[in-house]
Amino acid sequence: SSGLTQDPAVTVALGQTVRITCQGDSLRRYHASWYQQKPGQAPICVLHGENHRPSGIPARFSGSKSGNTASLTITATQAEDEADYYCNSRDSSGFLLVFGSGTKVTVL
Amino acid sequence: QVRLQQWGAGVLKPSETLSLTCAVYGGSFSGYQWSWVRQPPGKGLEWIGEVNQSGGANYNPSLKSRVTISEDTSKNQFSLKLTSVTAADTAVYYCARFYDYWSGPFDYWGQGTPVTVSS
């Protein structure tokens, strides 16, 4: 399969840590990028490559990869982190791009 | 600062052709991949296709028979055409830059264009 699989939803208490995972065969070869999307807005990249945060993204966002699974971790989660999160990478063929199905993060 | 500005018709009838254009301001057009991504109401992101730094195009297999993505490097623009639209093509359509062919990321996005297909 060339798809990327994510859990549909996770809930985290304010100030706690949440990990979002993304599974797919293509991740054995390629790194995932991670995007945050809030209602009515375009997605923004929060992490890419091995563990690179674009300018302006807080250090509480970090990433890792093992085998076919990439993870996005939010440490000391804030209320403004409530959003949908998508992973993305090249597919196994190297010609196509794929997005994960998305994970809705709810902050209590 | 790079900015992507997109435009095109927002309401179509079934069987018509969707046509959107995205202009790139404030940065180089060459050396990057330029994609279209869509998001149906209440659903996730779907990659439609790209024109890459070599001038070639790659398409989502599920849309390949109906999609054409082209570029006009003289204007720093790229365009999407999707033929024979149906209600299933109703979505917000985004243009976006994919920075590095192998690792991305999508670092700049257009503002999104809502497209509704309805008779």
PDB file of C-alpha atoms in Angstrom:
ATOM      1  CA  SER A   1       0.000   0.000   0.000  1.00  0.00           C
ATOM      2  CA  SER A   2       1.197   3.514  -0.794  1.00  0.00           C
ATOM      3  CA  GLY A   3      -1.079   5.172   1.758  1.00  0.00           C
ATOM      4  CA  LEU A   4      -0.302   6.745   5.122  1.00  0.00           C
ATOM      5  CA  THR A   5      -2.374   5.729   8.116  1.00  0.00           C
ATOM      6  CA  GLN A   6      -3.124   7.921  11.122  1.00  0.00           C
ATOM      7  CA  ASP A   7      -5.376   7.484  14.128  1.00  0.00           C
ATOM      8  CA  PRO A   8      -8.538   9.541  13.575  1.00  0.00           C
ATOM      9  CA  ALA A   9      -8.508  11.355  16.905  1.00  0.00           C
ATOM     10  CA  VAL A  10      -6.597  11.809  20.129  1.00  0.00           C
ATOM     11  CA  THR A  11      -7.367  13.732  23.301  1.00  0.00           C
ATOM     12  CA  VAL A  12      -4.769  15.358  25.548  1.00  0.00           C
ATOM     13  CA  ALA A  13      -5.025  17.311  28.785  1.00  0.00           C
ATOM     14  CA  LEU A  14      -3.701  20.852  28.799  1.00  0.00           C
ATOM     15  CA  GLY A  15       0.017  20.816  29.561  1.00  0.00           C
ATOM     16  CA  GLN A  16       0.446  17.108  28.894  1.00  0.00           C
ATOM     17  CA  THR A  17       2.255  15.303  26.069  1.00  0.00           C
ATOM     18  CA  VAL A  18       0.578  13.780  23.016  1.00  0.00           C
ATOM     19  CA  ARG A  19       2.106  11.645  20.279  1.00  0.00           C
ATOM     20  CA  ILE A  20       0.563  11.309  16.821  1.00  0.00           C
ATOM     21  CA  THR A  21       1.699   8.494  14.570  1.00  0.00           C
ATOM     22  CA  CYS A  22       1.764   7.982  10.816  1.00  0.00           C
ATOM     23  CA  GLN A  23       2.356   4.551   9.297  1.00  0.00           C
ATOM     24  CA  GLY A  24       3.211   3.630   5.746  1.00  0.00           C
ATOM     25  CA  ASP A  25       5.650   1.657   3.626  1.00  0.00           C
ATOM     26  CA  SER A  26       7.011   4.827   2.019  1.00  0.00           C
ATOM     27  CA  LEU A  27       8.292   5.994   5.404  1.00  0.00           C
ATOM     28  CA  ARG A  28      10.941   3.271   5.307  1.00  0.00           C
ATOM     29  CA  ARG A  29      12.549   5.337   2.548  1.00  0.00           C
ATOM     30  CA  TYR A  30      11.312   8.906   3.034  1.00  0.00           C
ATOM     31  CA  HIS A  31      10.830  11.250   5.953  1.00  0.00           C
ATOM     32  CA  ALA A  32       7.378  12.551   6.769  1.00  0.00           C
ATOM     33  CA  SER A  33       6.363  16.169   6.936  1.00  0.00           C
ATOM     34  CA  TRP A  34       3.683  17.207   9.411  1.00  0.00           C
ATOM     35  CA  TYR A  35       0.998  19.854   8.957  1.00  0.00           C
ATOM     36  CA  GLN A  36      -1.352  21.566  11.374  1.00  0.00           C
ATOM     37  CA  GLN A  37      -4.709  22.745  10.074  1.00  0.00           C
ATOM     38  CA  LYS A  38      -7.231  24.804  12.002  1.00  0.00           C
ATOM     39  CA  PRO A  39     -10.826  25.289  10.813  1.00  0.00           C
ATOM     40  CA  GLY A  40     -11.135  27.529   7.791  1.00  0.00           C
ATOM     41  CA  GLN A  41      -7.374  27.854   7.345  1.00  0.00           C
ATOM     42  CA  ALA A  42      -4.777  26.447   5.008  1.00  0.00           C
ATOM     43  CA  PRO A  43      -2.429  23.875   6.540  1.00  0.00           C
ATOM     44  CA  ILE A  44       0.929  24.993   7.906  1.00  0.00           C
ATOM     45  CA  CYS A  45       4.034  22.843   8.226  1.00  0.00           C
ATOM     46  CA  VAL A  46       5.090  22.210  11.825  1.00  0.00           C
ATOM     47  CA  LEU A  47       7.839  19.632  11.207  1.00  0.00           C
ATOM     48  CA  HIS A  48       9.802  18.171   8.306  1.00  0.00           C
ATOM     49  CA  GLY A  49      12.839  16.058   7.528  1.00  0.00           C
ATOM     50  CA  GLU A  50      14.589  14.314  10.387  1.00  0.00           C
ATOM     51  CA  ASN A  51      13.284  16.750  12.994  1.00  0.00           C
ATOM     52  CA  HIS A  52      13.248  20.251  11.554  1.00  0.00           C
ATOM     53  CA  ARG A  53      10.851  22.939  12.729  1.00  0.00           C
ATOM     54  CA  PRO A  54      10.093  25.822  10.370  1.00  0.00           C
ATOM     55  CA  SER A  55      10.698  29.302  11.667  1.00  0.00           C
ATOM     56  CA  GLY A  56       8.049  30.322  14.190  1.00  0.00           C
ATOM     57  CA  ILE A  57       7.025  26.790  15.197  1.00  0.00           C
ATOM     58  CA  PRO A  58       7.434  26.278  18.959  1.00  0.00           C
ATOM     59  CA  ALA A  59      10.020  23.857  20.281  1.00  0.00           C
ATOM     60  CA  ARG A  60       7.280  21.781  21.928  1.00  0.00           C
ATOM     61  CA  PHE A  61       6.755  20.176  18.487  1.00  0.00           C
ATOM     62  CA  SER A  62       9.220  17.366  17.783  1.00  0.00           C
ATOM     63  CA  GLY A  63       9.417  14.309  15.583  1.00  0.00           C
ATOM     64  CA  SER A  64      10.945  10.883  15.177  1.00  0.00           C
ATOM     65  CA  LYS A  65      10.850   7.900  12.851  1.00  0.00           C
ATOM     66  CA  SER A  66      11.286   4.168  13.311  1.00  0.00           C
ATOM     67  CA  GLY A  67      10.822   1.684  10.508  1.00  0.00           C
ATOM     68  CA  ASN A  68       7.564   2.481   8.739  1.00  0.00           C
ATOM     69  CA  THR A  69       6.241   4.803  11.450  1.00  0.00           C
ATOM     70  CA  ALA A  70       6.775   8.529  11.877  1.00  0.00           C
ATOM     71  CA  SER A  71       5.687  10.321  15.028  1.00  0.00           C
ATOM     72  CA  LEU A  72       4.871  13.906  15.920  1.00  0.00           C
ATOM     73  CA  THR A  73       5.081  14.714  19.619  1.00  0.00           C
ATOM     74  CA  ILE A  74       3.646  17.816  21.245  1.00  0.00           C
ATOM     75  CA  THR A  75       5.090  18.411  24.707  1.00  0.00           C
ATOM     76  CA  ALA A  76       3.283  20.639  27.232  1.00  0.00           C
ATOM     77  CA  THR A  77       0.329  20.905  24.867  1.00  0.00           C
ATOM     78  CA  GLN A  78      -1.348  24.282  24.703  1.00  0.00           C
ATOM     79  CA  ALA A  79      -4.966  25.103  23.926  1.00  0.00           C
ATOM     80  CA  GLU A  80      -3.926  26.614  20.583  1.00  0.00           C
ATOM     81  CA  ASP A  81      -2.515  23.229  19.506  1.00  0.00           C
ATOM     82  CA  GLU A  82      -6.061  21.882  19.089  1.00  0.00           C
ATOM     83  CA  ALA A  83      -6.263  21.207  15.355  1.00  0.00           C
ATOM     84  CA  ASP A  84      -6.142  18.533  12.680  1.00  0.00           C
ATOM     85  CA  TYR A  85      -2.686  17.140  11.940  1.00  0.00           C
ATOM     86  CA  TYR A  86      -1.663  15.495   8.672  1.00  0.00           C
ATOM     87  CA  CYS A  87       1.490  13.659   7.674  1.00  0.00           C
ATOM     88  CA  ASN A  88       2.800  13.619   4.103  1.00  0.00           C
ATOM     89  CA  SER A  89       5.611  12.032   2.117  1.00  0.00           C
ATOM     90  CA  ARG A  90       6.554  10.753  -1.309  1.00  0.00           C
ATOM     91  CA  ASP A  91       4.964   7.366  -1.950  1.00  0.00           C
ATOM     92  CA  SER A  92       7.024   4.204  -2.394  1.00  0.00           C
ATOM     93  CA  SER A  93       7.331   4.746  -6.165  1.00  0.00           C
ATOM     94  CA  GLY A  94       8.916   8.146  -5.591  1.00  0.00           C
ATOM     95  CA  PHE A  95       6.624   9.753  -8.165  1.00  0.00           C
ATOM     96  CA  LEU A  96       3.543  10.574  -6.138  1.00  0.00           C
ATOM     97  CA  LEU A  97       2.805  12.488  -2.943  1.00  0.00           C
ATOM     98  CA  VAL A  98       0.474  11.162  -0.294  1.00  0.00           C
ATOM     99  CA  PHE A  99      -1.200  12.570   2.802  1.00  0.00           C
ATOM    100  CA  GLY A 100      -2.199  10.694   5.884  1.00  0.00           C
ATOM    101  CA  SER A 101      -5.852  10.509   6.768  1.00  0.00           C
ATOM    102  CA  GLY A 102      -5.431  13.098   9.505  1.00  0.00           C
ATOM    103  CA  THR A 103      -5.606  13.111  13.303  1.00  0.00           C
ATOM    104  CA  LYS A 104      -7.894  15.462  15.210  1.00  0.00           C
ATOM    105  CA  VAL A 105      -6.205  16.618  18.409  1.00  0.00           C
ATOM    106  CA  THR A 106      -8.551  17.783  21.155  1.00  0.00           C
ATOM    107  CA  VAL A 107      -7.108  19.615  24.162  1.00  0.00           C
ATOM    108  CA  LEU A 108      -9.071  19.306  27.394  1.00  0.00           C
TER     109      LEU A 108
ATOM    110  CA  GLN B   1       8.550  36.485   1.381  1.00  0.00           C
ATOM    111  CA  VAL B   2       6.964  33.967  -0.958  1.00  0.00           C
ATOM    112  CA  ARG B   3       3.237  34.345  -1.522  1.00  0.00           C
ATOM    113  CA  LEU B   4       0.867  32.160  -3.551  1.00  0.00           C
ATOM    114  CA  GLN B   5      -2.279  33.789  -4.916  1.00  0.00           C
ATOM    115  CA  GLN B   6      -4.861  31.553  -6.571  1.00  0.00           C
ATOM    116  CA  TRP B   7      -8.038  32.209  -8.490  1.00  0.00           C
ATOM    117  CA  GLY B   8     -10.684  30.526 -10.617  1.00  0.00           C
ATOM    118  CA  ALA B   9     -14.385  29.773 -10.908  1.00  0.00           C
ATOM    119  CA  GLY B  10     -16.022  28.714  -7.659  1.00  0.00           C
ATOM    120  CA  VAL B  11     -19.295  27.256  -8.947  1.00  0.00           C
ATOM    121  CA  LEU B  12     -19.537  24.657 -11.698  1.00  0.00           C
ATOM    122  CA  LYS B  13     -22.199  22.419 -13.159  1.00  0.00           C
ATOM    123  CA  PRO B  14     -21.646  18.669 -13.551  1.00  0.00           C
ATOM    124  CA  SER B  15     -19.577  17.761 -16.637  1.00  0.00           C
ATOM    125  CA  GLU B  16     -17.905  21.187 -16.783  1.00  0.00           C
ATOM    126  CA  THR B  17     -14.161  21.774 -16.486  1.00  0.00           C
ATOM    127  CA  LEU B  18     -12.629  23.176 -13.303  1.00  0.00           C
ATOM    128  CA  SER B  19      -9.883  25.688 -14.029  1.00  0.00           C
ATOM    129  CA  LEU B  20      -7.681  27.311 -11.376  1.00  0.00           C
ATOM    130  CA  THR B  21      -4.464  29.333 -11.599  1.00  0.00           C
ATOM    131  CA  CYS B  22      -1.860  30.042  -8.940  1.00  0.00           C
ATOM    132  CA  ALA B  23       0.652  32.887  -9.145  1.00  0.00           C
ATOM    133  CA  VAL B  24       3.920  32.843  -7.215  1.00  0.00           C
ATOM    134  CA  TYR B  25       5.192  36.149  -5.858  1.00  0.00           C
ATOM    135  CA  GLY B  26       8.358  37.031  -3.993  1.00  0.00           C
ATOM    136  CA  GLY B  27      10.505  34.053  -4.864  1.00  0.00           C
ATOM    137  CA  SER B  28      11.943  31.870  -7.582  1.00  0.00           C
ATOM    138  CA  PHE B  29       9.609  29.636  -9.567  1.00  0.00           C
ATOM    139  CA  SER B  30      12.309  27.290 -10.818  1.00  0.00           C
ATOM    140  CA  GLY B  31      13.846  24.578  -8.654  1.00  0.00           C
ATOM    141  CA  TYR B  32      10.691  23.638  -6.770  1.00  0.00           C
ATOM    142  CA  GLN B  33       7.655  21.422  -7.121  1.00  0.00           C
ATOM    143  CA  TRP B  34       4.241  23.084  -7.480  1.00  0.00           C
ATOM    144  CA  SER B  35       1.212  21.098  -6.394  1.00  0.00           C
ATOM    145  CA  TRP B  36      -2.536  21.235  -6.173  1.00  0.00           C
ATOM    146  CA  VAL B  37      -4.202  19.785  -3.082  1.00  0.00           C
ATOM    147  CA  ARG B  38      -7.912  19.587  -2.343  1.00  0.00           C
ATOM    148  CA  GLN B  39     -10.062  19.060   0.721  1.00  0.00           C
ATOM    149  CA  PRO B  40     -13.713  18.014   0.449  1.00  0.00           C
ATOM    150  CA  PRO B  41     -16.008  19.410   3.143  1.00  0.00           C
ATOM    151  CA  GLY B  42     -15.286  17.757   6.472  1.00  0.00           C
ATOM    152  CA  LYS B  43     -12.634  15.469   4.999  1.00  0.00           C
ATOM    153  CA  GLY B  44      -8.865  15.235   4.770  1.00  0.00           C
ATOM    154  CA  LEU B  45      -6.275  16.535   2.350  1.00  0.00           C
ATOM    155  CA  GLU B  46      -5.935  14.900  -1.056  1.00  0.00           C
ATOM    156  CA  TRP B  47      -2.953  15.488  -3.324  1.00  0.00           C
ATOM    157  CA  ILE B  48      -4.062  16.099  -6.915  1.00  0.00           C
ATOM    158  CA  GLY B  49      -0.746  16.429  -8.718  1.00  0.00           C
ATOM    159  CA  GLU B  50       2.341  18.525  -9.355  1.00  0.00           C
ATOM    160  CA  VAL B  51       4.657  20.073 -11.872  1.00  0.00           C
ATOM    161  CA  ASN B  52       8.191  19.375 -10.767  1.00  0.00           C
ATOM    162  CA  GLN B  53      11.533  21.125 -11.079  1.00  0.00           C
ATOM    163  CA  SER B  54      12.280  19.177 -14.271  1.00  0.00           C
ATOM    164  CA  GLY B  55       9.129  20.473 -15.937  1.00  0.00           C
ATOM    165  CA  GLY B  56       7.378  17.130 -15.741  1.00  0.00           C
ATOM    166  CA  ALA B  57       4.046  16.402 -14.122  1.00  0.00           C
ATOM    167  CA  ASN B  58       2.896  13.698 -11.717  1.00  0.00           C
ATOM    168  CA  TYR B  59      -0.747  13.009 -10.940  1.00  0.00           C
ATOM    169  CA  ASN B  60      -2.801  11.178  -8.349  1.00  0.00           C
ATOM    170  CA  PRO B  61      -3.777   7.937 -10.117  1.00  0.00           C
ATOM    171  CA  SER B  62      -7.383   8.352  -8.969  1.00  0.00           C
ATOM    172  CA  LEU B  63      -7.662  11.630 -10.924  1.00  0.00           C
ATOM    173  CA  LYS B  64      -5.065  11.152 -13.656  1.00  0.00           C
ATOM    174  CA  SER B  65      -7.531  10.644 -16.508  1.00  0.00           C
ATOM    175  CA  ARG B  66      -9.176  14.033 -15.831  1.00  0.00           C
ATOM    176  CA  VAL B  67      -6.315  16.244 -14.593  1.00  0.00           C
ATOM    177  CA  THR B  68      -3.806  18.473 -16.321  1.00  0.00           C
ATOM    178  CA  ILE B  69      -1.349  20.651 -14.398  1.00  0.00           C
ATOM    179  CA  SER B  70       0.718  23.065 -16.443  1.00  0.00           C
ATOM    180  CA  GLU B  71       3.140  25.894 -15.761  1.00  0.00           C
ATOM    181  CA  ASP B  72       3.900  29.254 -17.318  1.00  0.00           C
ATOM    182  CA  THR B  73       7.395  30.076 -16.133  1.00  0.00           C
ATOM    183  CA  SER B  74       7.318  33.469 -17.873  1.00  0.00           C
ATOM    184  CA  LYS B  75       4.526  34.512 -15.517  1.00  0.00           C
ATOM    185  CA  ASN B  76       5.542  32.450 -12.450  1.00  0.00           C
ATOM    186  CA  GLN B  77       2.168  30.716 -12.604  1.00  0.00           C
ATOM    187  CA  PHE B  78       0.839  27.180 -12.689  1.00  0.00           C
ATOM    188  CA  SER B  79      -2.639  25.955 -13.448  1.00  0.00           C
ATOM    189  CA  LEU B  80      -5.033  23.100 -12.779  1.00  0.00           C
ATOM    190  CA  LYS B  81      -7.650  21.749 -15.150  1.00  0.00           C
ATOM    191  CA  LEU B  82     -10.033  19.016 -14.008  1.00  0.00           C
ATOM    192  CA  THR B  83     -12.514  17.827 -16.611  1.00  0.00           C
ATOM    193  CA  SER B  84     -15.962  16.264 -16.288  1.00  0.00           C
ATOM    194  CA  VAL B  85     -16.520  17.400 -12.714  1.00  0.00           C
ATOM    195  CA  THR B  86     -19.162  15.858 -10.478  1.00  0.00           C
ATOM    196  CA  ALA B  87     -20.448  16.637  -6.997  1.00  0.00           C
ATOM    197  CA  ALA B  88     -17.596  14.508  -5.651  1.00  0.00           C
ATOM    198  CA  ASP B  89     -15.172  17.198  -6.849  1.00  0.00           C
ATOM    199  CA  THR B  90     -16.707  19.772  -4.484  1.00  0.00           C
ATOM    200  CA  ALA B  91     -13.836  20.849  -2.240  1.00  0.00           C
ATOM    201  CA  VAL B  92     -11.501  23.632  -1.209  1.00  0.00           C
ATOM    202  CA  TYR B  93      -8.611  23.602  -3.667  1.00  0.00           C
ATOM    203  CA  TYR B  94      -5.153  24.771  -2.582  1.00  0.00           C
ATOM    204  CA  CYS B  95      -2.006  25.440  -4.539  1.00  0.00           C
ATOM    205  CA  ALA B  96       1.235  24.820  -2.666  1.00  0.00           C
ATOM    206  CA  ARG B  97       5.008  24.686  -3.053  1.00  0.00           C
ATOM    207  CA  PHE B  98       6.824  21.418  -2.236  1.00  0.00           C
ATOM    208  CA  TYR B  99      10.311  22.565  -1.365  1.00  0.00           C
ATOM    209  CA  ASP B 100      12.531  19.552  -2.055  1.00  0.00           C
ATOM    210  CA  TYR B 101      11.434  16.814  -4.472  1.00  0.00           C
ATOM    211  CA  TRP B 102      12.224  13.985  -2.041  1.00  0.00           C
ATOM    212  CA  SER B 103      11.552  15.479   1.381  1.00  0.00           C
ATOM    213  CA  GLY B 104       9.408  18.581   0.918  1.00  0.00           C
ATOM    214  CA  PRO B 105       7.806  20.064   2.808  1.00  0.00           C
ATOM    215  CA  PHE B 106       4.828  21.995   1.546  1.00  0.00           C
ATOM    216  CA  ASP B 107       6.164  25.284   2.872  1.00  0.00           C
ATOM    217  CA  TYR B 108       3.901  27.820   1.165  1.00  0.00           C
ATOM    218  CA  TRP B 109       0.186  27.519   0.449  1.00  0.00           C
ATOM    219  CA  GLY B 110      -2.364  29.550  -1.443  1.00  0.00           C
ATOM    220  CA  GLN B 111      -5.390  30.905   0.330  1.00  0.00           C
ATOM    221  CA  GLY B 112      -7.658  28.160  -0.972  1.00  0.00           C
ATOM    222  CA  THR B 113     -10.514  28.350  -3.461  1.00  0.00           C
ATOM    223  CA  PRO B 114     -13.858  26.767  -2.525  1.00  0.00           C
ATOM    224  CA  VAL B 115     -15.316  24.994  -5.536  1.00  0.00           C
ATOM    225  CA  THR B 116     -18.895  23.762  -5.578  1.00  0.00           C
ATOM    226  CA  VAL B 117     -20.249  21.452  -8.266  1.00  0.00           C
ATOM    227  CA  SER B 118     -24.011  21.553  -8.422  1.00  0.00           C
ATOM    228  CA  SER B 119     -26.697  21.404 -11.058  1.00  0.00           C
TER     229      SER B 119
END
